[in-house]
Amino acid sequence: MPRPRPAAGARPAAPPYWRSLLPALALLALLTRLPSFRHPLWNPDEGYLAVQARMLADGGVLYDTVVDRKPPLLPWLYETAFALFGDESLLPLRLAAVAAQLLTAALLASIARRRWGDAAGRTAGAVYLLISIGLNPEDAQAATFEVFILPFTVAAVWCADRGRWCGAGVAVAAAFLTKQTGGAALVPVLWLLWQNAPARSALFRTAFGFCLPVLYAALLTGPHRFLFWTVTGSGTYASFTGSELHVLIRGLANTLILAFACAGIVPPVLRALRVARTAAIDLWLWLITAAGAVILGFHFFGHYYLQLMPPIALLATGALQLVSARRAAGAVVTSACTCAVFLAWGLLAPRPELAHVQKVAKAVKVRTGNQDRVLVWGIHPEAYWLADRAPASRYLTAGLLTNYSGGRNGPQVGEKYAMAGTWAVFRSEMAAGPPVLIVDDSRGKPFAPERVPTLRRMLAGGYEELATVDGAVLYVRSPSASPG
């Protein structure tokens, strides 16, 4: 693909360009994310983060009494938003997600403008925002990890494209500290470094920029705990043994959804690939490493695919420089039409799982007091947040205790497949402070109590069934149960 560079000594960009482009991109970012404001929650990841933020605000310690297999940046962001605006709504996080998408689009526009000119900058920003919601709304509209990875990954390439190596390293670190797969942006950064500044000083600045924030985060949370919860403790999560067909079908479905969203821009990209096979190697490397991040862990959830969208948008913008203005306009119009389909999907489609967890949360709230601790045995941690009740365990779902994380439906689910050490901690938590109410929200899934001996014994020895709410079974402490 053509990649003209501005002549040496050329004047910087005229301010009116950004004064006209940024408001347009902001409006488009807000429009494409209108569905995100429709529901209080879009998926369990938002619920998990919201509950973590409340626990941290109440004195919890990250990677100790508040745990997840994720880096710390987003829990800290949720905690900060709750501290500033209250913890009853995710509206501030929804607005932050709009800002993240706007920043991503603006950085892509800047990269494209530097490479191909003013019109290409406008195209890149618009195309990105149009395809950015091209997934199931629960994946594209949620204010979770991948949405906040994107501005950092694009900033890393933006810095590397301009030889700002320390900034590129810091941006990759911020992406990694949002979610581990954000570190994939290091590959295009290193390629650009090798192409443009192979001196050792540039490599040192990149490494310094990356290592300093990561080491600081590790020191804040405890190096051993940080390493375990972000890297070494996720071995079982990264295997799909026994669930191969299940996850591959999910991967195929999400790939087809994304392909539909990109229907207008894939043909020119493929055409450009045939014409100029060696052009924009950094962008192809970026796309390939982003695809590797999608594949890593073998779960293929829709939100994983968000990392593909920035390099796709830039590759499409470069490809559109090789076609006629009429074809380029047609590609953008097609993208706008597919965007409208996903916008309607997000605005109109029912959310049955949200309705279910709202019913469960309401039942929990009316049957417990403000200071009571409860245990929701399921995959919907948002029940704690909606019910405004503290969890009885640091393990907010059955995932870490049974290896059900990632939606497995195969045989490797149960106590013996749990994350190392979790059951010993869980038993001590239950002995020290037995929950007032236990909600069995397994609903026939592989982690049902009859398949989890410790939980089954705990229910049989100290709890009695109270009610069933939309398939979830509620248990209360038996009057004869011994105190914890």
Short mmCIF file of N, CA and C in Angstrom, two decimals, residues 195-365:
data_model
loop_
_atom_site.label_atom_id
_atom_site.label_comp_id
_atom_site.label_asym_id
_atom_site.label_seq_id
_atom_site.Cartn_x
_atom_site.Cartn_y
_atom_site.Cartn_z
N GLN A 195 12.85 -1.29 12.01
CA GLN A 195 12.88 -0.66 10.69
C GLN A 195 13.46 0.75 10.73
N ASN A 196 13.17 1.49 11.80
CA ASN A 196 13.46 2.92 11.79
C ASN A 196 14.55 3.36 12.76
N ALA A 197 14.76 2.62 13.85
CA ALA A 197 15.74 3.06 14.85
C ALA A 197 16.33 1.87 15.56
N PRO A 198 17.13 1.07 14.86
CA PRO A 198 17.65 -0.15 15.49
C PRO A 198 18.72 0.09 16.54
N ALA A 199 19.02 1.34 16.86
CA ALA A 199 20.05 1.61 17.87
C ALA A 199 19.64 1.06 19.23
N ARG A 200 20.64 0.70 20.02
CA ARG A 200 20.36 0.12 21.33
C ARG A 200 19.62 1.09 22.24
N SER A 201 19.88 2.37 22.08
CA SER A 201 19.23 3.36 22.94
C SER A 201 17.72 3.35 22.74
N ALA A 202 17.26 3.17 21.50
CA ALA A 202 15.82 3.11 21.24
C ALA A 202 15.21 1.88 21.89
N LEU A 203 15.89 0.75 21.78
CA LEU A 203 15.40 -0.47 22.42
C LEU A 203 15.37 -0.31 23.93
N PHE A 204 16.39 0.33 24.48
CA PHE A 204 16.42 0.55 25.93
C PHE A 204 15.26 1.43 26.36
N ARG A 205 14.98 2.50 25.61
CA ARG A 205 13.89 3.39 25.99
C ARG A 205 12.55 2.67 25.93
N THR A 206 12.37 1.83 24.92
CA THR A 206 11.13 1.06 24.82
C THR A 206 10.98 0.11 26.00
N ALA A 207 12.06 -0.61 26.30
CA ALA A 207 12.02 -1.56 27.42
C ALA A 207 11.80 -0.83 28.74
N PHE A 208 12.45 0.31 28.91
CA PHE A 208 12.28 1.08 30.14
C PHE A 208 10.84 1.55 30.28
N GLY A 209 10.28 2.08 29.19
CA GLY A 209 8.89 2.55 29.22
C GLY A 209 7.92 1.44 29.54
N PHE A 210 8.20 0.23 29.08
CA PHE A 210 7.32 -0.90 29.36
C PHE A 210 7.50 -1.42 30.79
N CYS A 211 8.73 -1.60 31.20
CA CYS A 211 9.00 -2.27 32.48
C CYS A 211 8.62 -1.42 33.69
N LEU A 212 8.83 -0.12 33.60
CA LEU A 212 8.61 0.72 34.78
C LEU A 212 7.17 0.66 35.29
N PRO A 213 6.14 0.87 34.44
CA PRO A 213 4.76 0.78 34.95
C PRO A 213 4.40 -0.62 35.44
N VAL A 214 4.88 -1.65 34.75
CA VAL A 214 4.55 -3.02 35.15
C VAL A 214 5.17 -3.34 36.51
N LEU A 215 6.42 -2.96 36.69
CA LEU A 215 7.07 -3.21 37.98
C LEU A 215 6.40 -2.41 39.09
N TYR A 216 6.00 -1.20 38.79
CA TYR A 216 5.33 -0.39 39.80
C TYR A 216 4.00 -1.03 40.22
N ALA A 217 3.23 -1.50 39.24
CA ALA A 217 1.97 -2.18 39.56
C ALA A 217 2.22 -3.44 40.38
N ALA A 218 3.29 -4.17 40.04
CA ALA A 218 3.62 -5.38 40.80
C ALA A 218 3.98 -5.04 42.24
N LEU A 219 4.71 -3.96 42.44
CA LEU A 219 5.09 -3.56 43.79
C LEU A 219 3.86 -3.12 44.59
N LEU A 220 2.93 -2.43 43.94
CA LEU A 220 1.73 -1.98 44.63
C LEU A 220 0.85 -3.13 45.08
N THR A 221 0.81 -4.20 44.31
CA THR A 221 -0.10 -5.31 44.60
C THR A 221 0.61 -6.51 45.21
N GLY A 222 1.94 -6.48 45.26
CA GLY A 222 2.70 -7.61 45.76
C GLY A 222 3.24 -8.42 44.60
N PRO A 223 4.56 -8.45 44.38
CA PRO A 223 5.11 -9.11 43.18
C PRO A 223 4.66 -10.56 43.00
N HIS A 224 4.67 -11.34 44.11
CA HIS A 224 4.30 -12.75 43.99
C HIS A 224 2.83 -12.88 43.60
N ARG A 225 1.95 -12.13 44.26
CA ARG A 225 0.52 -12.21 43.95
C ARG A 225 0.24 -11.69 42.54
N PHE A 226 0.91 -10.60 42.16
CA PHE A 226 0.73 -10.04 40.82
C PHE A 226 1.09 -11.07 39.75
N LEU A 227 2.24 -11.72 39.93
CA LEU A 227 2.69 -12.71 38.96
C LEU A 227 1.72 -13.88 38.88
N PHE A 228 1.24 -14.34 40.05
CA PHE A 228 0.34 -15.49 40.06
C PHE A 228 -0.99 -15.17 39.37
N TRP A 229 -1.60 -14.04 39.75
CA TRP A 229 -2.94 -13.76 39.25
C TRP A 229 -2.97 -13.21 37.83
N THR A 230 -1.85 -12.75 37.32
CA THR A 230 -1.85 -12.23 35.95
C THR A 230 -1.15 -13.15 34.95
N VAL A 231 -0.31 -14.09 35.44
CA VAL A 231 0.44 -14.92 34.50
C VAL A 231 0.37 -16.39 34.87
N THR A 232 1.04 -16.77 35.97
CA THR A 232 1.28 -18.19 36.22
C THR A 232 0.05 -18.95 36.68
N GLY A 233 -0.96 -18.27 37.21
CA GLY A 233 -2.13 -18.97 37.73
C GLY A 233 -3.20 -19.27 36.71
N SER A 234 -2.93 -18.99 35.43
CA SER A 234 -3.98 -19.14 34.42
C SER A 234 -3.77 -20.32 33.50
N GLY A 235 -2.97 -21.28 33.92
CA GLY A 235 -2.68 -22.42 33.06
C GLY A 235 -3.91 -23.21 32.65
N THR A 236 -4.79 -23.52 33.61
CA THR A 236 -5.97 -24.30 33.27
C THR A 236 -6.95 -23.50 32.43
N TYR A 237 -6.96 -22.17 32.59
CA TYR A 237 -7.86 -21.34 31.80
C TYR A 237 -7.50 -21.38 30.32
N ALA A 238 -6.22 -21.56 30.03
CA ALA A 238 -5.74 -21.51 28.65
C ALA A 238 -5.85 -22.84 27.93
N SER A 239 -6.61 -23.77 28.47
CA SER A 239 -6.80 -25.06 27.83
C SER A 239 -8.28 -25.27 27.54
N PHE A 240 -8.58 -25.85 26.38
CA PHE A 240 -9.98 -26.12 26.09
C PHE A 240 -10.24 -27.61 25.91
N THR A 241 -9.39 -28.43 26.54
CA THR A 241 -9.54 -29.88 26.47
C THR A 241 -10.93 -30.29 26.96
N GLY A 242 -11.60 -31.06 26.16
CA GLY A 242 -12.94 -31.53 26.51
C GLY A 242 -14.06 -30.62 26.04
N SER A 243 -13.71 -29.40 25.58
CA SER A 243 -14.73 -28.46 25.11
C SER A 243 -14.42 -27.98 23.70
N GLU A 244 -13.68 -28.78 22.97
CA GLU A 244 -13.18 -28.34 21.67
C GLU A 244 -14.30 -27.88 20.74
N LEU A 245 -15.31 -28.72 20.55
CA LEU A 245 -16.38 -28.37 19.62
C LEU A 245 -17.14 -27.15 20.08
N HIS A 246 -17.39 -27.07 21.37
CA HIS A 246 -18.15 -25.96 21.95
C HIS A 246 -17.46 -24.62 21.67
N VAL A 247 -16.15 -24.53 21.96
CA VAL A 247 -15.47 -23.26 21.79
C VAL A 247 -15.18 -22.96 20.32
N LEU A 248 -14.98 -23.98 19.51
CA LEU A 248 -14.75 -23.74 18.09
C LEU A 248 -16.01 -23.21 17.40
N ILE A 249 -17.15 -23.71 17.80
CA ILE A 249 -18.40 -23.18 17.26
C ILE A 249 -18.57 -21.72 17.67
N ARG A 250 -18.24 -21.42 18.91
CA ARG A 250 -18.32 -20.03 19.36
C ARG A 250 -17.36 -19.16 18.54
N GLY A 251 -16.15 -19.66 18.32
CA GLY A 251 -15.19 -18.89 17.54
C GLY A 251 -15.66 -18.65 16.12
N LEU A 252 -16.23 -19.68 15.51
CA LEU A 252 -16.73 -19.54 14.14
C LEU A 252 -17.87 -18.52 14.09
N ALA A 253 -18.77 -18.60 15.05
CA ALA A 253 -19.91 -17.68 15.08
C ALA A 253 -19.44 -16.23 15.21
N ASN A 254 -18.51 -15.98 16.12
CA ASN A 254 -18.04 -14.61 16.31
C ASN A 254 -17.22 -14.12 15.12
N THR A 255 -16.50 -15.03 14.48
CA THR A 255 -15.76 -14.65 13.27
C THR A 255 -16.72 -14.23 12.17
N LEU A 256 -17.81 -14.98 12.00
CA LEU A 256 -18.79 -14.64 10.97
C LEU A 256 -19.48 -13.32 11.28
N ILE A 257 -19.76 -13.07 12.56
CA ILE A 257 -20.39 -11.80 12.94
C ILE A 257 -19.46 -10.64 12.58
N LEU A 258 -18.18 -10.78 12.93
CA LEU A 258 -17.23 -9.72 12.61
C LEU A 258 -17.06 -9.56 11.10
N ALA A 259 -17.05 -10.67 10.37
CA ALA A 259 -16.93 -10.59 8.91
C ALA A 259 -18.11 -9.81 8.31
N PHE A 260 -19.31 -10.01 8.85
CA PHE A 260 -20.45 -9.24 8.38
C PHE A 260 -20.26 -7.75 8.66
N ALA A 261 -19.76 -7.44 9.86
CA ALA A 261 -19.53 -6.03 10.21
C ALA A 261 -18.52 -5.39 9.28
N CYS A 262 -17.56 -6.17 8.80
CA CYS A 262 -16.49 -5.65 7.93
C CYS A 262 -16.75 -5.92 6.46
N ALA A 263 -17.98 -6.25 6.12
CA ALA A 263 -18.29 -6.65 4.74
C ALA A 263 -17.91 -5.58 3.72
N GLY A 264 -18.00 -4.32 4.09
CA GLY A 264 -17.68 -3.25 3.15
C GLY A 264 -16.21 -3.04 2.93
N ILE A 265 -15.37 -3.43 3.88
CA ILE A 265 -13.94 -3.09 3.78
C ILE A 265 -13.03 -4.29 3.54
N VAL A 266 -13.54 -5.50 3.73
CA VAL A 266 -12.69 -6.67 3.49
C VAL A 266 -12.29 -6.80 2.01
N PRO A 267 -13.21 -6.64 1.03
CA PRO A 267 -12.80 -6.77 -0.38
C PRO A 267 -11.65 -5.86 -0.78
N PRO A 268 -11.67 -4.55 -0.47
CA PRO A 268 -10.51 -3.74 -0.86
C PRO A 268 -9.22 -4.14 -0.17
N VAL A 269 -9.31 -4.63 1.08
CA VAL A 269 -8.10 -5.09 1.76
C VAL A 269 -7.51 -6.30 1.04
N LEU A 270 -8.35 -7.24 0.66
CA LEU A 270 -7.86 -8.42 -0.05
C LEU A 270 -7.29 -8.03 -1.41
N ARG A 271 -7.92 -7.06 -2.06
CA ARG A 271 -7.43 -6.59 -3.36
C ARG A 271 -6.07 -5.92 -3.19
N ALA A 272 -5.94 -5.13 -2.14
CA ALA A 272 -4.66 -4.45 -1.89
C ALA A 272 -3.57 -5.46 -1.56
N LEU A 273 -3.93 -6.52 -0.88
CA LEU A 273 -2.95 -7.55 -0.53
C LEU A 273 -2.39 -8.21 -1.78
N ARG A 274 -3.24 -8.37 -2.79
CA ARG A 274 -2.76 -8.95 -4.05
C ARG A 274 -1.86 -7.99 -4.81
N VAL A 275 -2.16 -6.70 -4.72
CA VAL A 275 -1.41 -5.70 -5.49
C VAL A 275 -0.09 -5.34 -4.83
N ALA A 276 -0.11 -5.19 -3.49
CA ALA A 276 1.08 -4.72 -2.78
C ALA A 276 1.32 -5.61 -1.56
N ARG A 277 1.94 -6.73 -1.80
CA ARG A 277 2.08 -7.73 -0.74
C ARG A 277 3.05 -7.30 0.37
N THR A 278 3.99 -6.44 0.06
CA THR A 278 5.00 -6.10 1.06
C THR A 278 4.72 -4.78 1.76
N ALA A 279 3.65 -4.10 1.43
CA ALA A 279 3.39 -2.79 2.03
C ALA A 279 2.75 -2.94 3.40
N ALA A 280 2.93 -1.91 4.24
CA ALA A 280 2.30 -1.84 5.55
C ALA A 280 2.52 -3.11 6.36
N ILE A 281 3.75 -3.59 6.39
CA ILE A 281 4.05 -4.82 7.11
C ILE A 281 3.73 -4.68 8.59
N ASP A 282 3.98 -3.48 9.14
CA ASP A 282 3.69 -3.29 10.56
C ASP A 282 2.22 -3.48 10.87
N LEU A 283 1.35 -3.06 9.92
CA LEU A 283 -0.08 -3.22 10.15
C LEU A 283 -0.50 -4.67 10.05
N TRP A 284 0.10 -5.40 9.13
CA TRP A 284 -0.22 -6.83 9.03
C TRP A 284 0.29 -7.58 10.27
N LEU A 285 1.47 -7.22 10.74
CA LEU A 285 1.97 -7.83 11.98
C LEU A 285 1.05 -7.51 13.15
N TRP A 286 0.57 -6.29 13.18
CA TRP A 286 -0.37 -5.89 14.24
C TRP A 286 -1.63 -6.74 14.17
N LEU A 287 -2.16 -6.93 12.97
CA LEU A 287 -3.36 -7.75 12.81
C LEU A 287 -3.10 -9.20 13.21
N ILE A 288 -1.96 -9.73 12.80
CA ILE A 288 -1.65 -11.13 13.10
C ILE A 288 -1.48 -11.34 14.60
N THR A 289 -0.77 -10.43 15.27
CA THR A 289 -0.60 -10.59 16.71
C THR A 289 -1.91 -10.37 17.46
N ALA A 290 -2.76 -9.48 16.96
CA ALA A 290 -4.08 -9.31 17.57
C ALA A 290 -4.90 -10.58 17.40
N ALA A 291 -4.78 -11.23 16.23
CA ALA A 291 -5.47 -12.50 16.02
C ALA A 291 -4.93 -13.56 16.98
N GLY A 292 -3.60 -13.54 17.21
CA GLY A 292 -3.04 -14.46 18.20
C GLY A 292 -3.60 -14.22 19.59
N ALA A 293 -3.84 -12.94 19.93
CA ALA A 293 -4.44 -12.62 21.23
C ALA A 293 -5.87 -13.15 21.32
N VAL A 294 -6.59 -13.14 20.21
CA VAL A 294 -7.94 -13.70 20.18
C VAL A 294 -7.90 -15.20 20.42
N ILE A 295 -6.93 -15.86 19.78
CA ILE A 295 -6.83 -17.31 19.87
C ILE A 295 -6.31 -17.76 21.23
N LEU A 296 -5.43 -16.96 21.84
CA LEU A 296 -4.80 -17.34 23.10
C LEU A 296 -5.84 -17.67 24.16
N GLY A 297 -5.71 -18.83 24.74
CA GLY A 297 -6.66 -19.29 25.74
C GLY A 297 -7.78 -20.14 25.17
N PHE A 298 -7.98 -20.09 23.84
CA PHE A 298 -8.95 -20.96 23.17
C PHE A 298 -10.37 -20.81 23.75
N HIS A 299 -10.81 -19.57 23.88
CA HIS A 299 -12.17 -19.32 24.34
C HIS A 299 -13.02 -18.59 23.32
N PHE A 300 -12.41 -17.72 22.52
CA PHE A 300 -13.07 -17.07 21.38
C PHE A 300 -14.33 -16.28 21.77
N PHE A 301 -14.32 -15.67 22.93
CA PHE A 301 -15.43 -14.79 23.27
C PHE A 301 -15.45 -13.60 22.32
N GLY A 302 -16.63 -13.06 22.10
CA GLY A 302 -16.77 -11.98 21.14
C GLY A 302 -15.93 -10.76 21.47
N HIS A 303 -15.86 -10.39 22.76
CA HIS A 303 -15.11 -9.18 23.10
C HIS A 303 -13.62 -9.33 22.82
N TYR A 304 -13.11 -10.57 22.72
CA TYR A 304 -11.70 -10.74 22.34
C TYR A 304 -11.43 -10.16 20.96
N TYR A 305 -12.44 -10.20 20.08
CA TYR A 305 -12.27 -9.78 18.69
C TYR A 305 -12.13 -8.26 18.54
N LEU A 306 -12.42 -7.52 19.60
CA LEU A 306 -12.29 -6.07 19.51
C LEU A 306 -10.86 -5.64 19.20
N GLN A 307 -9.88 -6.41 19.63
CA GLN A 307 -8.49 -6.06 19.37
C GLN A 307 -8.13 -6.11 17.89
N LEU A 308 -8.93 -6.81 17.09
CA LEU A 308 -8.67 -6.88 15.66
C LEU A 308 -9.06 -5.59 14.93
N MET A 309 -9.93 -4.81 15.52
CA MET A 309 -10.58 -3.74 14.76
C MET A 309 -9.67 -2.57 14.39
N PRO A 310 -8.77 -2.10 15.30
CA PRO A 310 -7.89 -1.00 14.87
C PRO A 310 -7.00 -1.35 13.67
N PRO A 311 -6.27 -2.48 13.68
CA PRO A 311 -5.47 -2.76 12.48
C PRO A 311 -6.33 -3.01 11.24
N ILE A 312 -7.52 -3.60 11.41
CA ILE A 312 -8.41 -3.78 10.26
C ILE A 312 -8.79 -2.42 9.68
N ALA A 313 -9.12 -1.46 10.55
CA ALA A 313 -9.52 -0.13 10.07
C ALA A 313 -8.38 0.54 9.32
N LEU A 314 -7.15 0.43 9.82
CA LEU A 314 -6.02 1.06 9.13
C LEU A 314 -5.70 0.35 7.82
N LEU A 315 -5.74 -0.97 7.82
CA LEU A 315 -5.50 -1.70 6.57
C LEU A 315 -6.56 -1.35 5.53
N ALA A 316 -7.81 -1.23 5.98
CA ALA A 316 -8.87 -0.85 5.05
C ALA A 316 -8.65 0.54 4.50
N THR A 317 -8.24 1.46 5.37
CA THR A 317 -7.99 2.83 4.92
C THR A 317 -6.87 2.86 3.89
N GLY A 318 -5.79 2.14 4.14
CA GLY A 318 -4.72 2.07 3.15
C GLY A 318 -5.18 1.45 1.85
N ALA A 319 -5.99 0.40 1.96
CA ALA A 319 -6.48 -0.26 0.74
C ALA A 319 -7.38 0.65 -0.07
N LEU A 320 -8.17 1.47 0.61
CA LEU A 320 -9.10 2.36 -0.10
C LEU A 320 -8.37 3.45 -0.88
N GLN A 321 -7.07 3.65 -0.58
CA GLN A 321 -6.30 4.60 -1.39
C GLN A 321 -6.00 4.06 -2.77
N LEU A 322 -6.18 2.76 -2.97
CA LEU A 322 -5.85 2.12 -4.24
C LEU A 322 -7.06 1.92 -5.14
N VAL A 323 -8.24 2.30 -4.69
CA VAL A 323 -9.45 2.10 -5.48
C VAL A 323 -10.04 3.45 -5.85
N SER A 324 -11.01 3.42 -6.72
CA SER A 324 -11.64 4.68 -7.15
C SER A 324 -12.43 5.30 -6.00
N ALA A 325 -12.66 6.59 -6.13
CA ALA A 325 -13.43 7.30 -5.10
C ALA A 325 -14.82 6.69 -4.95
N ARG A 326 -15.39 6.23 -6.05
CA ARG A 326 -16.73 5.64 -5.99
C ARG A 326 -16.71 4.35 -5.17
N ARG A 327 -15.72 3.52 -5.40
CA ARG A 327 -15.63 2.27 -4.63
C ARG A 327 -15.32 2.54 -3.16
N ALA A 328 -14.48 3.51 -2.92
CA ALA A 328 -14.17 3.85 -1.53
C ALA A 328 -15.41 4.34 -0.80
N ALA A 329 -16.17 5.19 -1.45
CA ALA A 329 -17.41 5.68 -0.83
C ALA A 329 -18.38 4.53 -0.59
N GLY A 330 -18.45 3.60 -1.55
CA GLY A 330 -19.33 2.44 -1.39
C GLY A 330 -18.94 1.59 -0.20
N ALA A 331 -17.63 1.43 0.04
CA ALA A 331 -17.16 0.64 1.18
C ALA A 331 -17.57 1.30 2.49
N VAL A 332 -17.45 2.62 2.58
CA VAL A 332 -17.83 3.33 3.80
C VAL A 332 -19.33 3.27 4.02
N VAL A 333 -20.10 3.44 2.93
CA VAL A 333 -21.56 3.37 3.05
C VAL A 333 -21.99 1.97 3.50
N THR A 334 -21.36 0.94 2.95
CA THR A 334 -21.69 -0.43 3.37
C THR A 334 -21.37 -0.62 4.86
N SER A 335 -20.26 -0.06 5.30
CA SER A 335 -19.92 -0.16 6.72
C SER A 335 -20.95 0.56 7.57
N ALA A 336 -21.44 1.70 7.09
CA ALA A 336 -22.47 2.42 7.83
C ALA A 336 -23.76 1.61 7.93
N CYS A 337 -24.09 0.90 6.86
CA CYS A 337 -25.31 0.07 6.86
C CYS A 337 -25.18 -1.10 7.83
N THR A 338 -24.04 -1.78 7.82
CA THR A 338 -23.87 -2.88 8.77
C THR A 338 -23.84 -2.35 10.20
N CYS A 339 -23.25 -1.16 10.38
CA CYS A 339 -23.25 -0.55 11.71
C CYS A 339 -24.68 -0.32 12.19
N ALA A 340 -25.55 0.11 11.29
CA ALA A 340 -26.95 0.35 11.66
C ALA A 340 -27.62 -0.94 12.13
N VAL A 341 -27.25 -2.06 11.51
CA VAL A 341 -27.81 -3.35 11.93
C VAL A 341 -27.41 -3.65 13.38
N PHE A 342 -26.13 -3.47 13.69
CA PHE A 342 -25.67 -3.76 15.05
C PHE A 342 -26.22 -2.75 16.05
N LEU A 343 -26.41 -1.53 15.60
CA LEU A 343 -27.00 -0.52 16.48
C LEU A 343 -28.43 -0.91 16.84
N ALA A 344 -29.20 -1.35 15.84
CA ALA A 344 -30.57 -1.80 16.10
C ALA A 344 -30.58 -3.04 17.00
N TRP A 345 -29.64 -3.95 16.77
CA TRP A 345 -29.54 -5.14 17.62
C TRP A 345 -29.35 -4.74 19.07
N GLY A 346 -28.43 -3.81 19.31
CA GLY A 346 -28.17 -3.39 20.68
C GLY A 346 -29.33 -2.66 21.32
N LEU A 347 -30.08 -1.90 20.53
CA LEU A 347 -31.18 -1.11 21.07
C LEU A 347 -32.45 -1.92 21.28
N LEU A 348 -32.64 -2.98 20.49
CA LEU A 348 -33.93 -3.67 20.48
C LEU A 348 -33.91 -5.07 21.07
N ALA A 349 -32.77 -5.74 21.03
CA ALA A 349 -32.75 -7.16 21.44
C ALA A 349 -32.98 -7.31 22.94
N PRO A 350 -33.76 -8.30 23.37
CA PRO A 350 -33.96 -8.55 24.81
C PRO A 350 -32.70 -9.13 25.43
N ARG A 351 -32.57 -8.99 26.75
CA ARG A 351 -31.43 -9.53 27.48
C ARG A 351 -31.97 -10.47 28.56
N PRO A 352 -32.29 -11.71 28.20
CA PRO A 352 -32.92 -12.63 29.16
C PRO A 352 -32.04 -12.94 30.37
N GLU A 353 -30.72 -13.03 30.19
CA GLU A 353 -29.85 -13.33 31.34
C GLU A 353 -29.83 -12.17 32.33
N LEU A 354 -29.89 -10.94 31.81
CA LEU A 354 -29.97 -9.80 32.71
C LEU A 354 -31.28 -9.83 33.49
N ALA A 355 -32.37 -10.14 32.80
CA ALA A 355 -33.66 -10.22 33.50
C ALA A 355 -33.62 -11.29 34.58
N HIS A 356 -32.96 -12.42 34.30
CA HIS A 356 -32.84 -13.48 35.29
C HIS A 356 -32.07 -13.00 36.53
N VAL A 357 -30.90 -12.40 36.31
CA VAL A 357 -30.09 -12.01 37.46
C VAL A 357 -30.74 -10.87 38.24
N GLN A 358 -31.53 -10.04 37.58
CA GLN A 358 -32.26 -9.00 38.31
C GLN A 358 -33.30 -9.62 39.23
N LYS A 359 -33.97 -10.67 38.78
CA LYS A 359 -34.93 -11.36 39.65
C LYS A 359 -34.22 -11.99 40.84
N VAL A 360 -33.09 -12.63 40.60
CA VAL A 360 -32.35 -13.26 41.68
C VAL A 360 -31.87 -12.20 42.67
N ALA A 361 -31.32 -11.10 42.17
CA ALA A 361 -30.83 -10.04 43.04
C ALA A 361 -31.95 -9.45 43.89
N LYS A 362 -33.11 -9.29 43.30
CA LYS A 362 -34.25 -8.76 44.07
C LYS A 362 -34.63 -9.73 45.19
N ALA A 363 -34.64 -11.02 44.88
CA ALA A 363 -34.97 -12.01 45.90
C ALA A 363 -33.94 -12.02 47.02
N VAL A 364 -32.66 -11.88 46.67
CA VAL A 364 -31.61 -11.83 47.68
C VAL A 364 -31.78 -10.60 48.56
N LYS A 365 -32.09 -9.48 47.95
CA LYS A 365 -32.18 -8.22 48.71
C LYS A 365 -33.32 -8.24 49.72
#
